[in-house]
Amino acid sequence: MQQRHPVTIVDVAQRAHVSAGTVSNALTGKRPVSAATRERVLRAIEELGYQPNLLARSLVNRSSNTLGVVAYGLEYYGPSRTLVGIEQQAAELGYSLLLDLLHRPDRQDVDAVLDELTARRVDGIIWAVHEVGDNHAWINEQRLLTLPPMVFLTMERRPGAAIVSTDNRAGAALATQHLIDVGRRAIGVISGPPSWWEVRERIAGWRTALDAAGLEASPALVAEANWTAAAGEAALQALLARRPDVDAIFACNDQMALGALHYCHGSQRRVPEDISIVGFDNTPESAFFWPALTTVRQHLAELGRVAVDELHGQIERRVQGKEMVAPTTRALQPELIVRESSGRRMRHAA
């Protein structure tokens, strides 16, 4: 039995009645081809079962068509949803992903992680690790010049770094202003760990809204927790023990808001009649809390897609030898999702 030889780009060219170079251009986009020619090439590829040699193409283009993603906290809703957006947009643009998961956000061997990704010839890197303590202290303009193009997620602005994040401060201000609008005057906050940059931004947004309304925003109204429902429950219990006048809570994530709701049910406090509660994230379960949770929606998948687009633009400019543009910081605006846990807007006499 005669063995069939592998289909080559020459076979495709002959079937489509074009040159091998035209087939290559149709596949890589290096030079334009007409829509009709591209359609003939794609039809020939399908008919013949041709599989392009991606490794050979990457050697010619000096590109691996791979993005490195360094991530932490995929057990949390936010990071996992962001990774979905990264994967979707990377696939849309023809990239595969090389994922490196950190078990701790303050992992110190950053050099080893970056060296490994560079050795694997990734075209660019998305650093999806939350800013916690000084774990981003290694980032500076000189260091970034020695690395593949990079985009960072959710961190404080730094010279030379391209950053995409949610406007956490604006989201917290939205939540707090809503509680003010429904008539609450003693508004506490259940925060995550204060070493997290996102937490500091959310507390700043809470404080800004209260200050603007002439309401108290003292440390006595802040209860620290660790993102979990159990910690949220304990935080609200401790806060009410020292400030029984609190009539509203902004929780810095939905899980801690769930814990706060649980404590209210167990202590015979009615939500929202006695105390209003607002969360942050808009997890899928938040609509099914009892009562349904008012929360701040982050556009998490969009965050990942925007990061890939930003990185792709950097990569393309470098490949084409164009002058690199100054890195930018993009902050996606969150939105308030109003449900039953916060109550209705109240009208006050002047």
mmCIF file of C-alpha atoms in Angstrom:
data_model
loop_
_atom_site.group_PDB
_atom_site.id
_atom_site.type_symbol
_atom_site.label_atom_id
_atom_site.label_comp_id
_atom_site.label_asym_id
_atom_site.label_seq_id
_atom_site.Cartn_x
_atom_site.Cartn_y
_atom_site.Cartn_z
ATOM 1 C CA MET A 1 0.000 0.000 0.000
ATOM 2 C CA GLN A 2 1.423 3.329 -1.061
ATOM 3 C CA GLN A 3 1.932 5.776 1.824
ATOM 4 C CA ARG A 4 0.436 9.194 1.235
ATOM 5 C CA HIS A 5 2.888 12.066 1.605
ATOM 6 C CA PRO A 6 2.015 14.915 3.992
ATOM 7 C CA VAL A 7 0.129 17.786 2.389
ATOM 8 C CA THR A 8 2.416 20.743 1.792
ATOM 9 C CA ILE A 9 1.912 24.407 1.077
ATOM 10 C CA VAL A 10 2.784 23.645 -2.568
ATOM 11 C CA ASP A 11 -0.153 21.214 -2.766
ATOM 12 C CA VAL A 12 -2.462 23.890 -1.419
ATOM 13 C CA ALA A 13 -1.114 26.434 -3.905
ATOM 14 C CA GLN A 14 -1.700 24.064 -6.816
ATOM 15 C CA ARG A 15 -5.258 23.289 -5.684
ATOM 16 C CA ALA A 16 -6.069 27.011 -5.255
ATOM 17 C CA HIS A 17 -4.265 27.992 -8.513
ATOM 18 C CA VAL A 18 -2.030 30.514 -6.718
ATOM 19 C CA SER A 19 1.628 30.671 -5.738
ATOM 20 C CA ALA A 20 2.998 29.198 -2.524
ATOM 21 C CA GLY A 21 3.841 32.749 -1.475
ATOM 22 C CA THR A 22 0.203 33.772 -1.824
ATOM 23 C CA VAL A 23 -0.845 30.863 0.412
ATOM 24 C CA SER A 24 1.698 31.995 2.985
ATOM 25 C CA ASN A 25 0.405 35.569 2.854
ATOM 26 C CA ALA A 26 -3.177 34.377 3.238
ATOM 27 C CA LEU A 27 -2.184 32.462 6.367
ATOM 28 C CA THR A 28 0.114 34.993 8.008
ATOM 29 C CA GLY A 29 -1.360 38.281 6.841
ATOM 30 C CA LYS A 30 2.138 39.607 6.104
ATOM 31 C CA ARG A 31 0.910 40.890 2.738
ATOM 32 C CA PRO A 32 -2.680 41.568 1.677
ATOM 33 C CA VAL A 33 -4.568 39.171 -0.551
ATOM 34 C CA SER A 34 -8.025 39.652 -2.035
ATOM 35 C CA ALA A 35 -11.049 38.196 -0.291
ATOM 36 C CA ALA A 36 -11.712 35.884 -3.246
ATOM 37 C CA THR A 37 -8.137 34.567 -3.243
ATOM 38 C CA ARG A 38 -8.184 34.025 0.496
ATOM 39 C CA GLU A 39 -11.463 32.115 0.151
ATOM 40 C CA ARG A 40 -9.901 29.830 -2.510
ATOM 41 C CA VAL A 41 -6.878 29.192 -0.287
ATOM 42 C CA LEU A 42 -9.019 28.359 2.755
ATOM 43 C CA ARG A 43 -11.194 26.043 0.661
ATOM 44 C CA ALA A 44 -8.106 24.237 -0.635
ATOM 45 C CA ILE A 45 -6.743 23.888 2.904
ATOM 46 C CA GLU A 46 -10.017 22.356 4.071
ATOM 47 C CA GLU A 47 -10.279 19.992 1.094
ATOM 48 C CA LEU A 48 -6.693 18.756 1.448
ATOM 49 C CA GLY A 49 -6.570 18.692 5.239
ATOM 50 C CA TYR A 50 -3.459 20.884 5.303
ATOM 51 C CA GLN A 51 -2.021 21.685 8.744
ATOM 52 C CA PRO A 52 0.423 24.612 8.758
ATOM 53 C CA ASN A 53 3.756 24.008 10.426
ATOM 54 C CA LEU A 54 3.416 26.569 13.196
ATOM 55 C CA LEU A 55 6.887 25.910 14.566
ATOM 56 C CA ALA A 56 8.510 26.584 11.201
ATOM 57 C CA ARG A 57 6.418 29.700 10.754
ATOM 58 C CA SER A 58 7.404 30.968 14.205
ATOM 59 C CA LEU A 59 11.084 30.542 13.338
ATOM 60 C CA VAL A 60 10.663 32.578 10.172
ATOM 61 C CA ASN A 61 8.620 35.288 11.879
ATOM 62 C CA ARG A 62 10.681 35.171 15.078
ATOM 63 C CA SER A 63 7.395 34.729 16.878
ATOM 64 C CA SER A 64 6.014 31.882 18.975
ATOM 65 C CA ASN A 65 2.374 33.035 18.776
ATOM 66 C CA THR A 66 2.319 32.416 22.535
ATOM 67 C CA LEU A 67 1.528 34.730 25.425
ATOM 68 C CA GLY A 68 2.810 34.093 28.913
ATOM 69 C CA VAL A 69 0.280 34.668 31.704
ATOM 70 C CA VAL A 70 1.455 34.864 35.307
ATOM 71 C CA ALA A 71 -1.551 34.629 37.623
ATOM 72 C CA TYR A 72 -2.525 34.217 41.235
ATOM 73 C CA GLY A 73 -5.788 33.479 43.055
ATOM 74 C CA LEU A 74 -7.774 31.534 40.468
ATOM 75 C CA GLU A 75 -9.848 30.158 43.354
ATOM 76 C CA TYR A 76 -11.320 33.667 43.623
ATOM 77 C CA TYR A 77 -14.088 34.798 41.307
ATOM 78 C CA GLY A 78 -12.314 37.891 39.952
ATOM 79 C CA PRO A 79 -9.031 36.343 38.765
ATOM 80 C CA SER A 80 -10.779 33.313 37.260
ATOM 81 C CA ARG A 81 -13.183 35.461 35.242
ATOM 82 C CA THR A 82 -10.350 37.688 34.064
ATOM 83 C CA LEU A 83 -8.456 34.634 32.836
ATOM 84 C CA VAL A 84 -11.512 33.624 30.786
ATOM 85 C CA GLY A 85 -11.377 36.980 29.010
ATOM 86 C CA ILE A 86 -7.636 36.610 28.420
ATOM 87 C CA GLU A 87 -8.102 33.152 26.889
ATOM 88 C CA GLN A 88 -10.990 34.216 24.667
ATOM 89 C CA GLN A 89 -9.222 37.237 23.197
ATOM 90 C CA ALA A 90 -5.905 35.416 22.838
ATOM 91 C CA ALA A 91 -7.631 32.693 20.823
ATOM 92 C CA GLU A 92 -9.368 35.328 18.697
ATOM 93 C CA LEU A 93 -5.981 36.855 17.827
ATOM 94 C CA GLY A 94 -4.305 33.502 17.162
ATOM 95 C CA TYR A 95 -2.242 33.173 20.348
ATOM 96 C CA SER A 96 -1.872 30.183 22.637
ATOM 97 C CA LEU A 97 -1.259 30.699 26.359
ATOM 98 C CA LEU A 98 1.534 29.566 28.650
ATOM 99 C CA LEU A 99 0.138 29.819 32.180
ATOM 100 C CA ASP A 100 2.310 30.133 35.283
ATOM 101 C CA LEU A 101 0.284 30.020 38.516
ATOM 102 C CA LEU A 102 1.744 31.531 41.669
ATOM 103 C CA HIS A 103 0.630 30.010 44.952
ATOM 104 C CA ARG A 104 1.412 33.217 46.835
ATOM 105 C CA PRO A 105 1.105 36.790 45.542
ATOM 106 C CA ASP A 106 4.319 37.773 47.346
ATOM 107 C CA ARG A 107 6.416 35.076 45.693
ATOM 108 C CA GLN A 108 9.972 36.382 45.587
ATOM 109 C CA ASP A 109 11.548 34.387 42.741
ATOM 110 C CA VAL A 110 10.203 36.708 40.045
ATOM 111 C CA ASP A 111 13.449 36.377 38.092
ATOM 112 C CA ALA A 112 12.962 32.624 37.708
ATOM 113 C CA VAL A 113 9.421 33.087 36.395
ATOM 114 C CA LEU A 114 10.456 35.748 33.892
ATOM 115 C CA ASP A 115 13.559 33.811 32.793
ATOM 116 C CA GLU A 116 11.458 30.725 32.089
ATOM 117 C CA LEU A 117 8.926 32.630 29.996
ATOM 118 C CA THR A 118 11.656 34.441 28.091
ATOM 119 C CA ALA A 119 13.447 31.135 27.432
ATOM 120 C CA ARG A 120 10.227 29.752 25.986
ATOM 121 C CA ARG A 121 10.181 32.716 23.568
ATOM 122 C CA VAL A 122 6.750 34.037 24.486
ATOM 123 C CA ASP A 123 5.760 37.055 22.414
ATOM 124 C CA GLY A 124 4.507 38.956 25.452
ATOM 125 C CA ILE A 125 3.534 38.576 29.107
ATOM 126 C CA ILE A 126 0.400 39.456 31.087
ATOM 127 C CA TRP A 127 1.221 39.832 34.783
ATOM 128 C CA ALA A 128 -2.118 39.052 36.455
ATOM 129 C CA VAL A 129 -0.911 39.088 40.058
ATOM 130 C CA HIS A 130 -2.583 41.404 42.565
ATOM 131 C CA GLU A 131 -0.431 44.111 44.098
ATOM 132 C CA VAL A 132 0.065 42.979 47.692
ATOM 133 C CA GLY A 133 2.604 44.670 49.950
ATOM 134 C CA ASP A 134 5.803 45.277 47.984
ATOM 135 C CA ASN A 135 5.428 42.340 45.579
ATOM 136 C CA HIS A 136 5.594 44.734 42.598
ATOM 137 C CA ALA A 137 8.704 46.558 43.752
ATOM 138 C CA TRP A 138 10.753 44.845 41.008
ATOM 139 C CA ILE A 139 8.886 46.720 38.273
ATOM 140 C CA ASN A 140 10.801 49.665 36.821
ATOM 141 C CA GLU A 141 11.392 51.143 33.385
ATOM 142 C CA GLN A 142 14.922 49.788 32.992
ATOM 143 C CA ARG A 143 13.888 46.257 33.897
ATOM 144 C CA LEU A 144 10.942 46.292 31.517
ATOM 145 C CA LEU A 145 13.195 47.269 28.596
ATOM 146 C CA THR A 146 15.008 43.910 28.949
ATOM 147 C CA LEU A 147 11.804 41.845 28.783
ATOM 148 C CA PRO A 148 9.206 40.941 26.163
ATOM 149 C CA PRO A 149 6.264 43.358 25.962
ATOM 150 C CA MET A 150 4.263 43.251 29.196
ATOM 151 C CA VAL A 151 0.865 44.321 30.481
ATOM 152 C CA PHE A 152 0.048 44.398 34.195
ATOM 153 C CA LEU A 153 -3.364 43.936 35.752
ATOM 154 C CA THR A 154 -4.731 45.660 38.828
ATOM 155 C CA MET A 155 -1.891 47.633 40.296
ATOM 156 C CA GLU A 156 -0.890 51.186 41.110
ATOM 157 C CA ARG A 157 0.362 53.370 38.266
ATOM 158 C CA ARG A 158 4.122 53.040 37.631
ATOM 159 C CA PRO A 159 6.411 54.732 35.083
ATOM 160 C CA GLY A 160 7.014 52.588 32.015
ATOM 161 C CA ALA A 161 4.323 50.012 32.861
ATOM 162 C CA ALA A 162 1.203 49.337 30.766
ATOM 163 C CA ILE A 163 -1.648 48.690 33.221
ATOM 164 C CA VAL A 164 -5.269 47.619 32.859
ATOM 165 C CA SER A 165 -7.469 47.601 35.951
ATOM 166 C CA THR A 166 -10.919 48.243 37.356
ATOM 167 C CA ASP A 167 -11.487 51.686 38.833
ATOM 168 C CA ASN A 168 -11.874 50.305 42.355
ATOM 169 C CA ARG A 169 -12.105 53.751 43.933
ATOM 170 C CA ALA A 170 -14.996 54.752 41.658
ATOM 171 C CA GLY A 171 -16.778 51.451 42.310
ATOM 172 C CA ALA A 172 -16.592 51.865 46.087
ATOM 173 C CA ALA A 173 -17.809 55.451 45.785
ATOM 174 C CA LEU A 174 -20.782 54.224 43.722
ATOM 175 C CA ALA A 175 -21.693 51.688 46.401
ATOM 176 C CA THR A 176 -21.353 54.172 49.243
ATOM 177 C CA GLN A 177 -23.258 56.921 47.461
ATOM 178 C CA HIS A 178 -26.107 54.495 46.856
ATOM 179 C CA LEU A 179 -26.274 53.762 50.585
ATOM 180 C CA ILE A 180 -26.336 57.497 51.282
ATOM 181 C CA ASP A 181 -29.122 57.907 48.723
ATOM 182 C CA VAL A 182 -31.300 55.265 50.419
ATOM 183 C CA GLY A 183 -31.039 57.236 53.639
ATOM 184 C CA ARG A 184 -28.208 55.575 55.555
ATOM 185 C CA ARG A 185 -26.000 57.729 57.728
ATOM 186 C CA ALA A 186 -23.688 55.382 59.675
ATOM 187 C CA ILE A 187 -22.045 53.389 56.895
ATOM 188 C CA GLY A 188 -19.375 50.860 57.809
ATOM 189 C CA VAL A 189 -17.031 48.999 55.492
ATOM 190 C CA ILE A 190 -15.845 45.395 55.641
ATOM 191 C CA SER A 191 -12.482 45.524 53.944
ATOM 192 C CA GLY A 192 -10.166 42.873 52.624
ATOM 193 C CA PRO A 193 -6.541 42.699 53.814
ATOM 194 C CA PRO A 194 -5.124 46.256 53.882
ATOM 195 C CA SER A 195 -1.882 45.096 52.227
ATOM 196 C CA TRP A 196 -3.859 44.732 48.970
ATOM 197 C CA TRP A 197 -3.798 47.815 46.719
ATOM 198 C CA GLU A 198 -7.392 47.135 45.605
ATOM 199 C CA VAL A 199 -8.555 47.243 49.220
ATOM 200 C CA ARG A 200 -6.902 50.585 49.845
ATOM 201 C CA GLU A 201 -8.529 51.965 46.702
ATOM 202 C CA ARG A 202 -11.977 50.734 47.763
ATOM 203 C CA ILE A 203 -11.624 52.222 51.237
ATOM 204 C CA ALA A 204 -10.540 55.491 49.622
ATOM 205 C CA GLY A 205 -13.694 55.484 47.467
ATOM 206 C CA TRP A 206 -15.878 54.795 50.536
ATOM 207 C CA ARG A 207 -14.213 57.653 52.404
ATOM 208 C CA THR A 208 -14.504 60.069 49.462
ATOM 209 C CA ALA A 209 -18.279 59.557 49.183
ATOM 210 C CA LEU A 210 -18.810 59.947 52.927
ATOM 211 C CA ASP A 211 -16.640 63.051 53.141
ATOM 212 C CA ALA A 212 -18.557 64.657 50.279
ATOM 213 C CA ALA A 213 -21.826 63.997 52.131
ATOM 214 C CA GLY A 214 -20.480 65.329 55.436
ATOM 215 C CA LEU A 215 -20.745 61.889 57.069
ATOM 216 C CA GLU A 216 -18.327 60.098 59.373
ATOM 217 C CA ALA A 217 -15.573 58.057 57.724
ATOM 218 C CA SER A 218 -13.470 57.153 60.754
ATOM 219 C CA PRO A 219 -11.301 54.034 61.292
ATOM 220 C CA ALA A 220 -13.893 52.911 63.854
ATOM 221 C CA LEU A 221 -16.217 52.135 60.936
ATOM 222 C CA VAL A 222 -13.676 49.886 59.173
ATOM 223 C CA ALA A 223 -13.653 46.143 59.914
ATOM 224 C CA GLU A 224 -10.874 44.102 58.314
ATOM 225 C CA ALA A 225 -11.471 40.624 56.918
ATOM 226 C CA ASN A 226 -9.812 38.219 54.479
ATOM 227 C CA TRP A 227 -12.271 37.989 51.554
ATOM 228 C CA THR A 228 -14.148 34.930 52.933
ATOM 229 C CA ALA A 229 -17.791 34.709 54.034
ATOM 230 C CA ALA A 230 -16.777 33.496 57.496
ATOM 231 C CA ALA A 231 -14.490 36.490 57.937
ATOM 232 C CA GLY A 232 -17.228 38.832 56.725
ATOM 233 C CA GLU A 233 -19.608 37.474 59.331
ATOM 234 C CA ALA A 234 -17.054 37.893 62.118
ATOM 235 C CA ALA A 235 -16.153 41.394 60.915
ATOM 236 C CA LEU A 236 -19.749 42.610 61.034
ATOM 237 C CA GLN A 237 -20.237 41.124 64.494
ATOM 238 C CA ALA A 238 -17.140 42.958 65.764
ATOM 239 C CA LEU A 239 -18.140 46.208 64.037
ATOM 240 C CA LEU A 240 -21.655 46.222 65.519
ATOM 241 C CA ALA A 241 -20.277 45.420 68.968
ATOM 242 C CA ARG A 242 -18.349 48.692 68.972
ATOM 243 C CA ARG A 243 -20.709 50.693 66.759
ATOM 244 C CA PRO A 244 -24.299 49.490 67.248
ATOM 245 C CA ASP A 245 -25.534 52.576 65.367
ATOM 246 C CA VAL A 246 -24.238 51.264 62.020
ATOM 247 C CA ASP A 247 -27.165 51.104 59.592
ATOM 248 C CA ALA A 248 -25.352 50.109 56.388
ATOM 249 C CA ILE A 249 -22.388 48.039 55.240
ATOM 250 C CA PHE A 250 -20.252 48.221 52.134
ATOM 251 C CA ALA A 251 -18.414 44.897 51.845
ATOM 252 C CA CYS A 252 -15.363 44.861 49.571
ATOM 253 C CA ASN A 253 -16.432 41.610 47.941
ATOM 254 C CA ASP A 254 -19.612 39.576 47.622
ATOM 255 C CA GLN A 255 -18.373 36.686 49.745
ATOM 256 C CA MET A 256 -17.867 38.939 52.766
ATOM 257 C CA ALA A 257 -21.285 40.475 52.059
ATOM 258 C CA LEU A 258 -22.749 36.957 52.213
ATOM 259 C CA GLY A 259 -21.174 36.491 55.650
ATOM 260 C CA ALA A 260 -22.638 39.815 56.765
ATOM 261 C CA LEU A 261 -26.086 38.739 55.583
ATOM 262 C CA HIS A 262 -25.721 35.473 57.484
ATOM 263 C CA TYR A 263 -24.861 37.318 60.690
ATOM 264 C CA CYS A 264 -27.859 39.627 60.283
ATOM 265 C CA HIS A 265 -30.232 36.696 59.873
ATOM 266 C CA GLY A 266 -28.806 35.003 62.963
ATOM 267 C CA SER A 267 -29.012 38.156 65.082
ATOM 268 C CA GLN A 268 -32.565 39.046 64.045
ATOM 269 C CA ARG A 269 -31.492 42.154 62.129
ATOM 270 C CA ARG A 270 -33.688 42.770 59.116
ATOM 271 C CA VAL A 271 -32.067 43.476 55.751
ATOM 272 C CA PRO A 272 -32.625 46.092 54.431
ATOM 273 C CA GLU A 273 -35.040 47.519 57.038
ATOM 274 C CA ASP A 274 -32.498 47.626 59.890
ATOM 275 C CA ILE A 275 -29.272 47.511 57.937
ATOM 276 C CA SER A 276 -28.482 47.843 54.227
ATOM 277 C CA ILE A 277 -25.720 45.772 52.616
ATOM 278 C CA VAL A 278 -23.846 46.278 49.337
ATOM 279 C CA GLY A 279 -21.110 44.009 47.958
ATOM 280 C CA PHE A 280 -18.506 44.204 45.210
ATOM 281 C CA ASP A 281 -17.957 41.846 42.225
ATOM 282 C CA ASN A 282 -21.472 40.808 41.120
ATOM 283 C CA THR A 283 -20.727 37.110 41.387
ATOM 284 C CA PRO A 284 -23.362 34.931 39.687
ATOM 285 C CA GLU A 285 -24.660 33.807 43.083
ATOM 286 C CA SER A 286 -25.230 37.352 44.369
ATOM 287 C CA ALA A 287 -28.652 37.579 42.715
ATOM 288 C CA PHE A 288 -29.717 34.510 44.715
ATOM 289 C CA PHE A 289 -28.593 35.694 48.166
ATOM 290 C CA TRP A 290 -31.411 36.350 50.643
ATOM 291 C CA PRO A 291 -32.270 39.110 50.048
ATOM 292 C CA ALA A 292 -30.706 39.490 46.618
ATOM 293 C CA LEU A 293 -27.480 41.457 46.921
ATOM 294 C CA THR A 294 -26.932 44.964 45.639
ATOM 295 C CA THR A 295 -23.364 44.932 44.352
ATOM 296 C CA VAL A 296 -20.779 46.598 42.136
ATOM 297 C CA ARG A 297 -20.168 44.835 38.853
ATOM 298 C CA GLN A 298 -16.610 44.616 37.587
ATOM 299 C CA HIS A 299 -16.231 43.885 33.873
ATOM 300 C CA LEU A 300 -13.736 41.127 34.603
ATOM 301 C CA ALA A 301 -13.728 39.208 31.330
ATOM 302 C CA GLU A 302 -13.487 42.525 29.490
ATOM 303 C CA LEU A 303 -10.505 43.379 31.667
ATOM 304 C CA GLY A 304 -8.738 40.286 30.334
ATOM 305 C CA ARG A 305 -9.700 41.017 26.734
ATOM 306 C CA VAL A 306 -8.467 44.607 26.938
ATOM 307 C CA ALA A 307 -5.175 43.418 28.411
ATOM 308 C CA VAL A 308 -4.639 41.036 25.473
ATOM 309 C CA ASP A 309 -5.493 43.767 22.958
ATOM 310 C CA GLU A 310 -3.027 46.128 24.618
ATOM 311 C CA LEU A 311 -0.306 43.476 24.610
ATOM 312 C CA HIS A 312 -1.014 42.520 20.995
ATOM 313 C CA GLY A 313 -0.557 46.148 19.973
ATOM 314 C CA GLN A 314 2.826 46.285 21.701
ATOM 315 C CA ILE A 315 3.916 43.037 20.044
ATOM 316 C CA GLU A 316 2.867 44.175 16.579
ATOM 317 C CA ARG A 317 4.751 47.456 16.891
ATOM 318 C CA ARG A 318 7.890 45.656 17.978
ATOM 319 C CA VAL A 319 7.655 43.090 15.155
ATOM 320 C CA GLN A 320 7.101 45.815 12.569
ATOM 321 C CA GLY A 321 9.958 47.906 13.930
ATOM 322 C CA LYS A 322 7.683 50.827 14.739
ATOM 323 C CA GLU A 323 8.407 53.309 17.497
ATOM 324 C CA MET A 324 6.919 52.090 20.777
ATOM 325 C CA VAL A 325 4.244 54.327 22.265
ATOM 326 C CA ALA A 326 4.343 55.375 25.915
ATOM 327 C CA PRO A 327 2.654 52.788 28.155
ATOM 328 C CA THR A 328 -0.784 53.766 29.380
ATOM 329 C CA THR A 329 -2.965 53.002 32.387
ATOM 330 C CA ARG A 330 -6.542 52.036 31.533
ATOM 331 C CA ALA A 331 -9.185 51.899 34.250
ATOM 332 C CA LEU A 332 -12.451 50.159 33.319
ATOM 333 C CA GLN A 333 -15.489 51.720 34.954
ATOM 334 C CA PRO A 334 -17.648 49.447 37.140
ATOM 335 C CA GLU A 335 -21.424 49.739 37.508
ATOM 336 C CA LEU A 336 -23.851 49.433 40.396
ATOM 337 C CA ILE A 337 -26.368 46.575 40.288
ATOM 338 C CA VAL A 338 -29.249 47.490 42.622
ATOM 339 C CA ARG A 339 -31.179 44.654 44.260
ATOM 340 C CA GLU A 340 -33.164 44.146 47.477
ATOM 341 C CA SER A 341 -30.383 44.091 50.095
ATOM 342 C CA SER A 342 -29.867 47.875 50.102
ATOM 343 C CA GLY A 343 -33.465 49.092 50.149
ATOM 344 C CA ARG A 344 -35.132 51.825 48.160
ATOM 345 C CA ARG A 345 -34.079 55.414 47.706
ATOM 346 C CA MET A 346 -35.496 57.636 50.444
ATOM 347 C CA ARG A 347 -36.447 61.304 50.248
ATOM 348 C CA HIS A 348 -35.279 63.533 53.091
ATOM 349 C CA ALA A 349 -36.611 66.917 54.122
ATOM 350 C CA ALA A 350 -34.255 69.809 53.608
#
